PDB file of C-alpha atoms in Angstrom:
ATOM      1  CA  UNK A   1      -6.994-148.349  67.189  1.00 61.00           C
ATOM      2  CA  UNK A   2      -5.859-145.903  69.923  1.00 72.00           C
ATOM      3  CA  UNK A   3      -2.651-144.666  70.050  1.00 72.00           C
ATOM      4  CA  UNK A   4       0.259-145.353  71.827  1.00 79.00           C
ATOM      5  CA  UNK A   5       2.442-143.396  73.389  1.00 75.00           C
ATOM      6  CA  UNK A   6       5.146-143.200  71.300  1.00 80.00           C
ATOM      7  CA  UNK A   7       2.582-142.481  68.900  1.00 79.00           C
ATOM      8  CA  UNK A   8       1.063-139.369  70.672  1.00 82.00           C
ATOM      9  CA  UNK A   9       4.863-138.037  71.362  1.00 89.00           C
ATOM     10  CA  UNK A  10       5.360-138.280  67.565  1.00 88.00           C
ATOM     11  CA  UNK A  11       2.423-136.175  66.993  1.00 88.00           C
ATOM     12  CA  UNK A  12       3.198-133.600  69.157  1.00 90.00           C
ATOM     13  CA  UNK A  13       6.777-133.022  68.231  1.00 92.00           C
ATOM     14  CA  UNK A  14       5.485-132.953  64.795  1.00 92.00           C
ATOM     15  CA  UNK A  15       2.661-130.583  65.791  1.00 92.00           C
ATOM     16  CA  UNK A  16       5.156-129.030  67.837  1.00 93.00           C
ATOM     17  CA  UNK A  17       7.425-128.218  64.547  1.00 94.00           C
ATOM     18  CA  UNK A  18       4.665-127.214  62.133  1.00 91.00           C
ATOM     19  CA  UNK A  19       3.605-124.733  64.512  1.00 92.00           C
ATOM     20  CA  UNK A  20       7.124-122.874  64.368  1.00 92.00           C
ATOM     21  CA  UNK A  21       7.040-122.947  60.839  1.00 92.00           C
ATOM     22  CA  UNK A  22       4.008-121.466  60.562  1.00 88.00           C
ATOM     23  CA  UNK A  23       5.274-118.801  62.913  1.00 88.00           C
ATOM     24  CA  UNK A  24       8.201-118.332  61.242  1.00 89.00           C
ATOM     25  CA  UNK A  25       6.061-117.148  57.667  1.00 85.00           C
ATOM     26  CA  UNK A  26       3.556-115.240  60.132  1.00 88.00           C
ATOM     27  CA  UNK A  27       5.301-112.692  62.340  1.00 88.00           C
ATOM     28  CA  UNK A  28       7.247-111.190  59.157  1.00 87.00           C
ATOM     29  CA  UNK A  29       3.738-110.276  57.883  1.00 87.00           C
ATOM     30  CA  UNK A  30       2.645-109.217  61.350  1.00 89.00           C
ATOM     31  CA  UNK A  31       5.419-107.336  61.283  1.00 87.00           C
ATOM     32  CA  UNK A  32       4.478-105.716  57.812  1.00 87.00           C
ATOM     33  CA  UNK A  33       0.925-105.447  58.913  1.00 87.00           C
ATOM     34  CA  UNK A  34       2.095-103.380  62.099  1.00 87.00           C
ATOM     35  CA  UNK A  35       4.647-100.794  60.351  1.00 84.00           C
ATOM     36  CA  UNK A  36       2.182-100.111  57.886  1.00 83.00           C
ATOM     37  CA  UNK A  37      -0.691 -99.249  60.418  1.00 82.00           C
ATOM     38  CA  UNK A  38       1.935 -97.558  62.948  1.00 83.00           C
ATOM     39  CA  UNK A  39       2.602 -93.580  63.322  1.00 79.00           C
ATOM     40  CA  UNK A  40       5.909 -91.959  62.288  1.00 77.00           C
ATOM     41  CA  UNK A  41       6.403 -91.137  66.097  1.00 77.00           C
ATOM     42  CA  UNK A  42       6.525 -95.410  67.323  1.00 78.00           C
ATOM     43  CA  UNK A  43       8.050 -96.268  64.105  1.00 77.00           C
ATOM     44  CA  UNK A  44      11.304 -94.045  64.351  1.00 79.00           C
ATOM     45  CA  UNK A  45      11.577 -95.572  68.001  1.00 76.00           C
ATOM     46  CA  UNK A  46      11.516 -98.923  67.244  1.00 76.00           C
ATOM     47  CA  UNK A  47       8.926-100.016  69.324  1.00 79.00           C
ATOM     48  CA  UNK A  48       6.773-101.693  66.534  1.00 79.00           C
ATOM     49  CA  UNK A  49       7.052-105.319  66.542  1.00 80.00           C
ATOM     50  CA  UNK A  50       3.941-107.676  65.952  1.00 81.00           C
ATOM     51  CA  UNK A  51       1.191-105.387  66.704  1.00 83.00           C
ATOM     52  CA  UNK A  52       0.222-101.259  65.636  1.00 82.00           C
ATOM     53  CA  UNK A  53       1.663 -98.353  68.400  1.00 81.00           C
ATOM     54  CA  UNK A  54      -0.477 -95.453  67.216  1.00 78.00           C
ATOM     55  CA  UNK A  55      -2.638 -96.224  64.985  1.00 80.00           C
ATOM     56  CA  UNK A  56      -2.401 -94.309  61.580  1.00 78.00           C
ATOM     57  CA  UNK A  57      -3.026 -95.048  58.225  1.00 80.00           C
ATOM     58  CA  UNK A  58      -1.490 -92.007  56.770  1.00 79.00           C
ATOM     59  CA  UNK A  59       1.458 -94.323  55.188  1.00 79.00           C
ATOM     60  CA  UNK A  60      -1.469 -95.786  52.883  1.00 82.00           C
ATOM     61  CA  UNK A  61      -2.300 -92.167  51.991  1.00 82.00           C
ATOM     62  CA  UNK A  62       0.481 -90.945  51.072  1.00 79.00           C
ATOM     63  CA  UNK A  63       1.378 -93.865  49.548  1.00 80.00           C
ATOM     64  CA  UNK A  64      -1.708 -93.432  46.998  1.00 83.00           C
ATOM     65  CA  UNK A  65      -1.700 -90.073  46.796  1.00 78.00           C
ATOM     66  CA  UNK A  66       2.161 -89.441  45.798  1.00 77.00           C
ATOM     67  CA  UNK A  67       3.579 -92.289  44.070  1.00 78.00           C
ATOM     68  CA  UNK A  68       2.019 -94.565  41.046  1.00 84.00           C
ATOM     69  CA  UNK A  69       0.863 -97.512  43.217  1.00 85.00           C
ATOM     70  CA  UNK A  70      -2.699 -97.037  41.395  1.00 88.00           C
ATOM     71  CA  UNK A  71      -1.758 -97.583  37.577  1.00 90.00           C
ATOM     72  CA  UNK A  72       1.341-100.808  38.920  1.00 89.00           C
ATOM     73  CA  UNK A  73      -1.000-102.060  40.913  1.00 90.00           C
ATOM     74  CA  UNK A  74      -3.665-101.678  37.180  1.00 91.00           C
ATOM     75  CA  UNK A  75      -0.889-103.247  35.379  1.00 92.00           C
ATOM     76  CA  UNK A  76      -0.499-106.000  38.416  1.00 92.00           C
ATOM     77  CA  UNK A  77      -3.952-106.971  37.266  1.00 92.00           C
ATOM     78  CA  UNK A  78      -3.941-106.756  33.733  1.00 94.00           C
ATOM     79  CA  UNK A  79      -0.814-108.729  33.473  1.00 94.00           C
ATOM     80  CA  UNK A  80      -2.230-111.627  35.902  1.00 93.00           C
ATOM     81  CA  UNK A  81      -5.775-111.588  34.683  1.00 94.00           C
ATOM     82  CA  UNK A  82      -4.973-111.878  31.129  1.00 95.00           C
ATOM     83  CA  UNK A  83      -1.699-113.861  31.335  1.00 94.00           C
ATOM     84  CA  UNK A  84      -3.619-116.073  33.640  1.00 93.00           C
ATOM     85  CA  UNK A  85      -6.477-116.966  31.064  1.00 94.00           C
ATOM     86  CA  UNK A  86      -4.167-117.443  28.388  1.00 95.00           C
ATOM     87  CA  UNK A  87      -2.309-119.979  30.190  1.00 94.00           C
ATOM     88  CA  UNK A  88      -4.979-121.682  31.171  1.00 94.00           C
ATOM     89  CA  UNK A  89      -6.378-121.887  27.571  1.00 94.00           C
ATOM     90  CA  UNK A  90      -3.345-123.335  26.078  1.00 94.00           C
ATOM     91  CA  UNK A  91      -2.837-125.751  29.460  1.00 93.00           C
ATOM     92  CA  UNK A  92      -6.298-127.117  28.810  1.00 93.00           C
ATOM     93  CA  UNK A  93      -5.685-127.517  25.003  1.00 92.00           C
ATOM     94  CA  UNK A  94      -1.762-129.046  25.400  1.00 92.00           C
ATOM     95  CA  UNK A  95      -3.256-131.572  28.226  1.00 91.00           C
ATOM     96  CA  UNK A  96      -5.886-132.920  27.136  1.00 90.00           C
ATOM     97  CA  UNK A  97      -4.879-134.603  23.632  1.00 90.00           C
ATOM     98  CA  UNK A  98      -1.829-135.371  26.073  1.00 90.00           C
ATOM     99  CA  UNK A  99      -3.860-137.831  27.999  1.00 88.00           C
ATOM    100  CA  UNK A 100      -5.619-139.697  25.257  1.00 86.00           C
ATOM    101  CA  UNK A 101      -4.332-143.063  24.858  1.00 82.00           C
ATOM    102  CA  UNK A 102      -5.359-142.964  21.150  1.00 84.00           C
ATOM    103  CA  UNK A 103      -3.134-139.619  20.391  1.00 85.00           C
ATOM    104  CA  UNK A 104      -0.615-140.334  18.018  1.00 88.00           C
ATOM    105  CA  UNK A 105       2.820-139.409  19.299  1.00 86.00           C
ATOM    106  CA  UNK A 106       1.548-138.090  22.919  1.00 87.00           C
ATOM    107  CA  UNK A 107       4.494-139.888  24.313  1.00 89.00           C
ATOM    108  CA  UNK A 108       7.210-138.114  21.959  1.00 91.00           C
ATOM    109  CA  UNK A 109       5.484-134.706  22.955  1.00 91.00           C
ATOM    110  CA  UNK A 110       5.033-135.315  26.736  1.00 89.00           C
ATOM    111  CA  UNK A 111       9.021-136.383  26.770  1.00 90.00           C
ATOM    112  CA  UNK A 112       9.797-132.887  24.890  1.00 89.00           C
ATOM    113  CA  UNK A 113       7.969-130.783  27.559  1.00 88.00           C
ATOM    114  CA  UNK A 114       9.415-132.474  30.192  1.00 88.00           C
ATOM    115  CA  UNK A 115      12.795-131.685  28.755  1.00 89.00           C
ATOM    116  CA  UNK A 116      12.140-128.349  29.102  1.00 86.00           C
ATOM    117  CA  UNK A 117      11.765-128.857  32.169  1.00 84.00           C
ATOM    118  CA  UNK A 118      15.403-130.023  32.993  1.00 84.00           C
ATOM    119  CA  UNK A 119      17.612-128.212  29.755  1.00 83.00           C
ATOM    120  CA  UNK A 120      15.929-124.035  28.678  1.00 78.00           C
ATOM    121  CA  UNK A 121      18.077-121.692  26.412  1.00 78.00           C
ATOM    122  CA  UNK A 122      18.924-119.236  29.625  1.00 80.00           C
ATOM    123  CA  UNK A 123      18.234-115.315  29.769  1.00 84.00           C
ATOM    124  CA  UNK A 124      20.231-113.918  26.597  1.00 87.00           C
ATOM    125  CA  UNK A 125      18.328-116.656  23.861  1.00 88.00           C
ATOM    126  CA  UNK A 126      15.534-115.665  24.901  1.00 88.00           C
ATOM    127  CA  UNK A 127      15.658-111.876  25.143  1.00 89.00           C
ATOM    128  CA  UNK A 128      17.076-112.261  21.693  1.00 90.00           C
ATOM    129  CA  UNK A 129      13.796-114.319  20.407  1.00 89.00           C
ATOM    130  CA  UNK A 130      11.441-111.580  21.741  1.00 90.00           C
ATOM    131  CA  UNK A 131      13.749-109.069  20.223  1.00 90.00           C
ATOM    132  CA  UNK A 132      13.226-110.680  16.960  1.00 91.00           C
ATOM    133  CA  UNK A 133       9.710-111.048  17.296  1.00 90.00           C
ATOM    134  CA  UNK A 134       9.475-107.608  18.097  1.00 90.00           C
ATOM    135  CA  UNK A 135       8.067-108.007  21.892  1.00 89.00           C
ATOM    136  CA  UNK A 136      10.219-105.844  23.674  1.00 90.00           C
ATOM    137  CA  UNK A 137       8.506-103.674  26.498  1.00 91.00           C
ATOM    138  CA  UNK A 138       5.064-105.474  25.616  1.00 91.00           C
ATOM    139  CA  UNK A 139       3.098-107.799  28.059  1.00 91.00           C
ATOM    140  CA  UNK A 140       3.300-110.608  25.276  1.00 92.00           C
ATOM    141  CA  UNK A 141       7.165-110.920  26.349  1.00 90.00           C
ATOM    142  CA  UNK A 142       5.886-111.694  30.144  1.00 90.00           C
ATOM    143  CA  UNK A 143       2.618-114.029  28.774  1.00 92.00           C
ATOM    144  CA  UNK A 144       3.857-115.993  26.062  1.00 90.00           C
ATOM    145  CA  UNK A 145       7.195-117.908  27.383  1.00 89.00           C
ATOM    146  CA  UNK A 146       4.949-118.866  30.528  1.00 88.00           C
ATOM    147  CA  UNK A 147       1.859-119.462  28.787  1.00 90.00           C
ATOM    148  CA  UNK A 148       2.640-123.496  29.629  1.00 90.00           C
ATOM    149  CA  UNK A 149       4.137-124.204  32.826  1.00 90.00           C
ATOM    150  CA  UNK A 150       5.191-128.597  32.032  1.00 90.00           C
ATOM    151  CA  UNK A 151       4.593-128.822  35.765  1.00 89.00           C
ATOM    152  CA  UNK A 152       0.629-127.577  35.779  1.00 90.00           C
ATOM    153  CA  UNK A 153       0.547-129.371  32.248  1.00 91.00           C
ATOM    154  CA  UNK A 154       1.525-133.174  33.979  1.00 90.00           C
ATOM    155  CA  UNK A 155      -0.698-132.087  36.701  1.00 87.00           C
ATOM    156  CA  UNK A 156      -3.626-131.677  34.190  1.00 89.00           C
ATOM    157  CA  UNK A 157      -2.478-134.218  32.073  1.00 90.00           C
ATOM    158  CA  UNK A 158      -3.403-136.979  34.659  1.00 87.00           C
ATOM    159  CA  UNK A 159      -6.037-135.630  36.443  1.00 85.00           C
ATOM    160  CA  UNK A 160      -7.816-135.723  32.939  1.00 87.00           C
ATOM    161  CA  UNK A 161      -6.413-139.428  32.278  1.00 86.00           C
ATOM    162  CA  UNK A 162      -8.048-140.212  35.944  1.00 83.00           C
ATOM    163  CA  UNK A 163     -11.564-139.540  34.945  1.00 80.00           C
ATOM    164  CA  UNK A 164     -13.286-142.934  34.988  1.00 80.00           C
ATOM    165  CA  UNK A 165     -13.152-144.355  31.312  1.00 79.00           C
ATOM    166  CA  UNK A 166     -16.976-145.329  31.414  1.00 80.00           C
ATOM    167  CA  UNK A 167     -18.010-141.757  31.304  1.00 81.00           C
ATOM    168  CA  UNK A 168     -16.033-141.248  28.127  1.00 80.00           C
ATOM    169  CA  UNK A 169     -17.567-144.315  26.671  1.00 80.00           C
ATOM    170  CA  UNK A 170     -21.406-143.529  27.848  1.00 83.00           C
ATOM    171  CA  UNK A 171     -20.400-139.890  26.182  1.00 81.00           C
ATOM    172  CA  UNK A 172     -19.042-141.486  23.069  1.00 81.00           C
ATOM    173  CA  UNK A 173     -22.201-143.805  22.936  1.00 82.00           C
ATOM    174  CA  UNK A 174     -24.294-140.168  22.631  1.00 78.00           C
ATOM    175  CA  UNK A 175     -22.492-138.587  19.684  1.00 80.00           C
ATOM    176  CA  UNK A 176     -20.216-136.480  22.154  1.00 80.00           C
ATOM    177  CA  UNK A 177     -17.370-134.996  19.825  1.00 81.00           C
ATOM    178  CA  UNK A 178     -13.662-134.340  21.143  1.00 83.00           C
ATOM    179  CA  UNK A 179     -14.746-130.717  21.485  1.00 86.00           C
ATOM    180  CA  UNK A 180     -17.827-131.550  23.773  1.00 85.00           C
ATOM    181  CA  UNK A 181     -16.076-134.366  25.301  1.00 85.00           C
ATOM    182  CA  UNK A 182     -13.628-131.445  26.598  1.00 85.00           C
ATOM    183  CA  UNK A 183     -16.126-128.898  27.652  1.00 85.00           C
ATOM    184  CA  UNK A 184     -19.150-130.667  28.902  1.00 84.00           C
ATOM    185  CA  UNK A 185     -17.610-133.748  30.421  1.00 84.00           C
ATOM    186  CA  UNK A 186     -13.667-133.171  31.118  1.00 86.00           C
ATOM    187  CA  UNK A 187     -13.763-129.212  32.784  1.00 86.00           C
ATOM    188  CA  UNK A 188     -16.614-129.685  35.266  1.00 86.00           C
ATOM    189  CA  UNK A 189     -15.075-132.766  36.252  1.00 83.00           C
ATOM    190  CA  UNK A 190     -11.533-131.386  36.823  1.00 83.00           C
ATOM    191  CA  UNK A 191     -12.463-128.200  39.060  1.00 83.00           C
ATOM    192  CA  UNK A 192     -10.225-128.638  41.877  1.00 82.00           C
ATOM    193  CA  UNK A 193      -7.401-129.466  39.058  1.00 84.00           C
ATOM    194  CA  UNK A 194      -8.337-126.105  37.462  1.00 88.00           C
ATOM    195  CA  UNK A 195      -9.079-123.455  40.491  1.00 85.00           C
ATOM    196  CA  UNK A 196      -5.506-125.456  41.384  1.00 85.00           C
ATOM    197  CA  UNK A 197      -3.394-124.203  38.531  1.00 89.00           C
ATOM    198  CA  UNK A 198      -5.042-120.900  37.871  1.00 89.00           C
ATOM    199  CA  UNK A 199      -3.940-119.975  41.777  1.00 88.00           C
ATOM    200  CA  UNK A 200      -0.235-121.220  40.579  1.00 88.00           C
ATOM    201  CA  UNK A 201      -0.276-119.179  37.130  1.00 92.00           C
ATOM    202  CA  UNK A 202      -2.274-116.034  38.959  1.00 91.00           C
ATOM    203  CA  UNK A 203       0.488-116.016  41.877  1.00 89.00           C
ATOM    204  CA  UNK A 204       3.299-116.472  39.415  1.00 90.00           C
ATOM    205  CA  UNK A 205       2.288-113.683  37.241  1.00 93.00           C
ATOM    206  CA  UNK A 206       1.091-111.203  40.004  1.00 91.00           C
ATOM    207  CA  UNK A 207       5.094-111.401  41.300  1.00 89.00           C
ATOM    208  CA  UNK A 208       6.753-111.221  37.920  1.00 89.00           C
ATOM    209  CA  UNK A 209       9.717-109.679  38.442  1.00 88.00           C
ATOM    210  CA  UNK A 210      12.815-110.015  36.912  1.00 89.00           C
ATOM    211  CA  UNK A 211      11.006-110.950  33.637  1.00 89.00           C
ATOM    212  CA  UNK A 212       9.078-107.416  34.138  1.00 90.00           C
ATOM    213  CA  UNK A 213      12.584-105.626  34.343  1.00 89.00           C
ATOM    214  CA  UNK A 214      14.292-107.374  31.574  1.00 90.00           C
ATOM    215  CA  UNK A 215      11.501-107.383  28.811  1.00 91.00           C
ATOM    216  CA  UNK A 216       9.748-103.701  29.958  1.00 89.00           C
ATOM    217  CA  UNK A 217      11.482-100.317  28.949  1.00 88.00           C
ATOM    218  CA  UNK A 218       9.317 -97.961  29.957  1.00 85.00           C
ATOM    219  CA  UNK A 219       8.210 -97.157  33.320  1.00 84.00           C
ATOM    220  CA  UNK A 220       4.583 -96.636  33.099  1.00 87.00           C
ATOM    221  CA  UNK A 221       4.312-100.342  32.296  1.00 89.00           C
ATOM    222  CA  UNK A 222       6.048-101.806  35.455  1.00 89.00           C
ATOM    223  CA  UNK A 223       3.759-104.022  37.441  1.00 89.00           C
ATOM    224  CA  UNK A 224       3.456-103.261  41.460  1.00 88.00           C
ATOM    225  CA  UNK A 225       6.214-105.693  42.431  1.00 88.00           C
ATOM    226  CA  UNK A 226       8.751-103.741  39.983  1.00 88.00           C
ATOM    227  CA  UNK A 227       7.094-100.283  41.904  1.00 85.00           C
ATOM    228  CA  UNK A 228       8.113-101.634  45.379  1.00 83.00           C
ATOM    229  CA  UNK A 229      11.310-102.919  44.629  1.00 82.00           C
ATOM    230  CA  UNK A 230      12.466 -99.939  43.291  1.00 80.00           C
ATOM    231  CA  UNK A 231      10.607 -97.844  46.356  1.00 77.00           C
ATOM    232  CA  UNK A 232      12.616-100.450  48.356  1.00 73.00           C
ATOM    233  CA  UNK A 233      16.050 -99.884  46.692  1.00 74.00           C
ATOM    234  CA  UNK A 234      16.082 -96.236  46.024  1.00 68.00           C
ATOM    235  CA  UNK A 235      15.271 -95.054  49.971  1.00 57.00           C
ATOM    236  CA  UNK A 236      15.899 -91.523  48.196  1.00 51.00           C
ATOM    237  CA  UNK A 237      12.612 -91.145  46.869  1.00 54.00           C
ATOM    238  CA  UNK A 238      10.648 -92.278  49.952  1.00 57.00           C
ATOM    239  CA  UNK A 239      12.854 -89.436  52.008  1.00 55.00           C
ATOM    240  CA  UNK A 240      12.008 -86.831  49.187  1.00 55.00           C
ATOM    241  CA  UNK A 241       8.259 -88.061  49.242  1.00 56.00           C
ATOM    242  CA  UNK A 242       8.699 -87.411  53.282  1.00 54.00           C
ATOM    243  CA  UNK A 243       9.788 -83.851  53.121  1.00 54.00           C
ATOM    244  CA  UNK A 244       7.724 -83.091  50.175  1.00 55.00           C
ATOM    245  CA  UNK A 245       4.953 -81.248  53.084  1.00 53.00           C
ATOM    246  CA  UNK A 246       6.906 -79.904  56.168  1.00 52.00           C
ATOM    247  CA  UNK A 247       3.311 -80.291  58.003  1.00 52.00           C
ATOM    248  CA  UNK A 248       3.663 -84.026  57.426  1.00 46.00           C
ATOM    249  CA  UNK A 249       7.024 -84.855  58.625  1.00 46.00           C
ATOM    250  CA  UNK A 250       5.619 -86.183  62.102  1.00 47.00           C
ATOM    251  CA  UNK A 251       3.334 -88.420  60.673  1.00 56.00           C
ATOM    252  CA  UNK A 252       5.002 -90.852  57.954  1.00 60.00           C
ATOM    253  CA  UNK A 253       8.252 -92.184  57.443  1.00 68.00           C
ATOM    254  CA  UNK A 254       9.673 -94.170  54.545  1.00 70.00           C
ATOM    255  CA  UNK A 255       9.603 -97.259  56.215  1.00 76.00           C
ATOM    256  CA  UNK A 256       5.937 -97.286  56.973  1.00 78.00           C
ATOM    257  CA  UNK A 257       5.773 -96.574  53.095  1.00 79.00           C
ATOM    258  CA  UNK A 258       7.467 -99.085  52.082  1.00 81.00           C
ATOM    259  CA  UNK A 259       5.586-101.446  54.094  1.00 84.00           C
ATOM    260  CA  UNK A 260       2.416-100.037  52.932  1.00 83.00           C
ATOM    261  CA  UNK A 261       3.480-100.512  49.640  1.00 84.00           C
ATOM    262  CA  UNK A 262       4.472-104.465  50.466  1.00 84.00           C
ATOM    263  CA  UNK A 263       1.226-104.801  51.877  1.00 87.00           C
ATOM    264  CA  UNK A 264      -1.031-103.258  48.753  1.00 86.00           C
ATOM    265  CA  UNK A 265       1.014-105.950  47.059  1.00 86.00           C
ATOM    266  CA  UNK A 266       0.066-108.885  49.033  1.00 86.00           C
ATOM    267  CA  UNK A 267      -3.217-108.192  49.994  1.00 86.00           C
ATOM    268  CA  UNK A 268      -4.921-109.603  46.756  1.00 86.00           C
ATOM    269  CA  UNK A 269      -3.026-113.325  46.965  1.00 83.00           C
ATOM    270  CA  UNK A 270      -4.616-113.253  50.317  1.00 83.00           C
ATOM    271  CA  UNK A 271      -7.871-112.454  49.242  1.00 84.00           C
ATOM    272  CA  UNK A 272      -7.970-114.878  46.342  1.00 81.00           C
ATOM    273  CA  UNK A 273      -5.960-118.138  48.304  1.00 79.00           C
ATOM    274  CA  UNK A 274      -8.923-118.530  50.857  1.00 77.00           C
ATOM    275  CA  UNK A 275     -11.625-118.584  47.937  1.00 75.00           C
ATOM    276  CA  UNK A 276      -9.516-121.243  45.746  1.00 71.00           C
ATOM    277  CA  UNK A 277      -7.913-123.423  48.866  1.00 69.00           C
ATOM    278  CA  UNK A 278     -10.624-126.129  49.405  1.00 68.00           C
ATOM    279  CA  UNK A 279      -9.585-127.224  45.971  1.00 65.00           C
ATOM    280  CA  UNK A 280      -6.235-126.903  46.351  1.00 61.00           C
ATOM    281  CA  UNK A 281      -4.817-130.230  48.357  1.00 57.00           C
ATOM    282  CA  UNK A 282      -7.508-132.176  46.027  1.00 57.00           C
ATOM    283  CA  UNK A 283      -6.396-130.830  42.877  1.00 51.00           C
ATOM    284  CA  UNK A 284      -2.654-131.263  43.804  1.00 51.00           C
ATOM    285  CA  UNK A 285      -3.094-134.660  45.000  1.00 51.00           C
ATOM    286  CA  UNK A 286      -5.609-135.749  42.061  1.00 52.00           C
ATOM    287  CA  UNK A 287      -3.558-134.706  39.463  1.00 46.00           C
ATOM    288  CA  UNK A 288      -0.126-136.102  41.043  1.00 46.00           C
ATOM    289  CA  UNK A 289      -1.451-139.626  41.987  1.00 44.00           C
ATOM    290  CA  UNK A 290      -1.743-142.133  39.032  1.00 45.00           C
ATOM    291  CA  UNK A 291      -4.354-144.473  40.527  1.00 41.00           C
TER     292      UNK A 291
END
């Protein structure tokens, strides 16, 4: 049917709006992008907006030469690769006996998480509980009291309740076990659900935060978002790292450091969204939609 035009006007103010939001998250990463590839000499004048004056990448070197961006941005991965896996595992494992019919009690437990979801214990119970179980400045503090999110787990929990009830039966008719029924028949068929909520857990570990400065002690454990905050927030150290070698006073400033250092710390969500988003508007929708 064609459109009409009211129709088309519709579309185009809607178009119209999209496309300033979509500016509005872009040009503060241009902007990023640009200080970070920028010499001290444009930077200083404040002639830098959405595109590089004099191309230099000493920022970057100095950056990696001079502060500990290499072992945050080690710990950066460590943290999200293993906290990532582990959340996954117990996801899997909490959502699939979840969305059997036959489970005994799966309503009780599903009406528990999502509790959770609405009432938690707040910052000072739980510092206490990792105090007691003696996980103070460890990464199990930061893995274990996000090792379920209740949102990915609904998510899961239907998308495996969605898969056509005659392939479970043809699987039960061949001996298939609760074990095989899970990894031959239930995984490969929930992909896009999967490569869905390990981008969530992977970006929500990869920016812990506050969790890193309450549960961590020691600073040679702080991930990379911890490092630039604190690069951020004490400008001292950038303007010590600046006059650390008189000969390189023209060349960086702590600005382009800084967003050097914000850049080294959003480069890898960038690099890992594109390979995971043709599975991300199917997962999401799959596992939202009862149907």
């Amino acid at each position: 049917m064609k459109d009409s035009f009211g129709d088309k006007i519709f579309y185009a103010c809607n178009y119209g709006i999209l496309l300033l939001i979509a500016l509005t998250c872009l040009f503060p990463l241009l902007h990023i992008v640009s200080l970070s590839l920028s010499d001290a000499h444009s930077i200083m004048s404040g002639i830098v907006t959405f595109w590089p004056r004099g191309w230099s990448i000493e920022s970057y070197r100095q950056l990696f030469e001079n502060t500990r961006i290499i072992p945050a941005f080690g710990n950066s991965a460590v943290i999200t690769l293993v906290g990532s896996a582990i959340s996954m595992i117990m996801t899997i494992l909490t959502a699939y006996p979840l969305s059997r019919a036959y489970f005994i009690g799966r309503r009780f437990f599903t009406l528990a998480a999502v509790f959770t979801m609405m009432f938690a214990g707040g910052m000072i119970p739980h510092y206490l509980l990792m105090k007691q179980l003696g996980l103070i400045n460890t990464y199990w503090s930061l893995w274990l009291p996000a090792a379920v999110s209740v949102y990915n787990l609904l998510v899961l929990r239907t998308f495996f309740a969605n898969v056509p009830e005659e392939i479970e039966e043809a699987a039960r008719m061949d001996g298939c076990g609760e074990w095989r029924m899970l990894m031959r028949i239930m995984l490969p068929l929930s992909l896009p659900a999967l490569a869905t909520l390990t981008l969530f857990y992977a970006v929500g570990y990869w920016n812990s935060f506050m969790s890193v400065l309450i549960y961590i002690n020691e600073t040679h454990k702080y991930n990379l978002t911890v490092l630039v905050q604190q690069m951020i927030r004490k400008q001292s150290v950038l303007t010590e790292m600046v006059y650390a070698q008189p000969d390189d006073v023209a060349e960086i400033t702590g600005e382009g450091i800084k967003a050097a250092g914000i850049m080294v710390m959003i480069i890898p969500m960038l690099i890992v969204y594109p390979l995971l988003q043709r599975y991300f508007v199917k997962g999401v929708m799959l596992g939202s939609v009862k149907g």
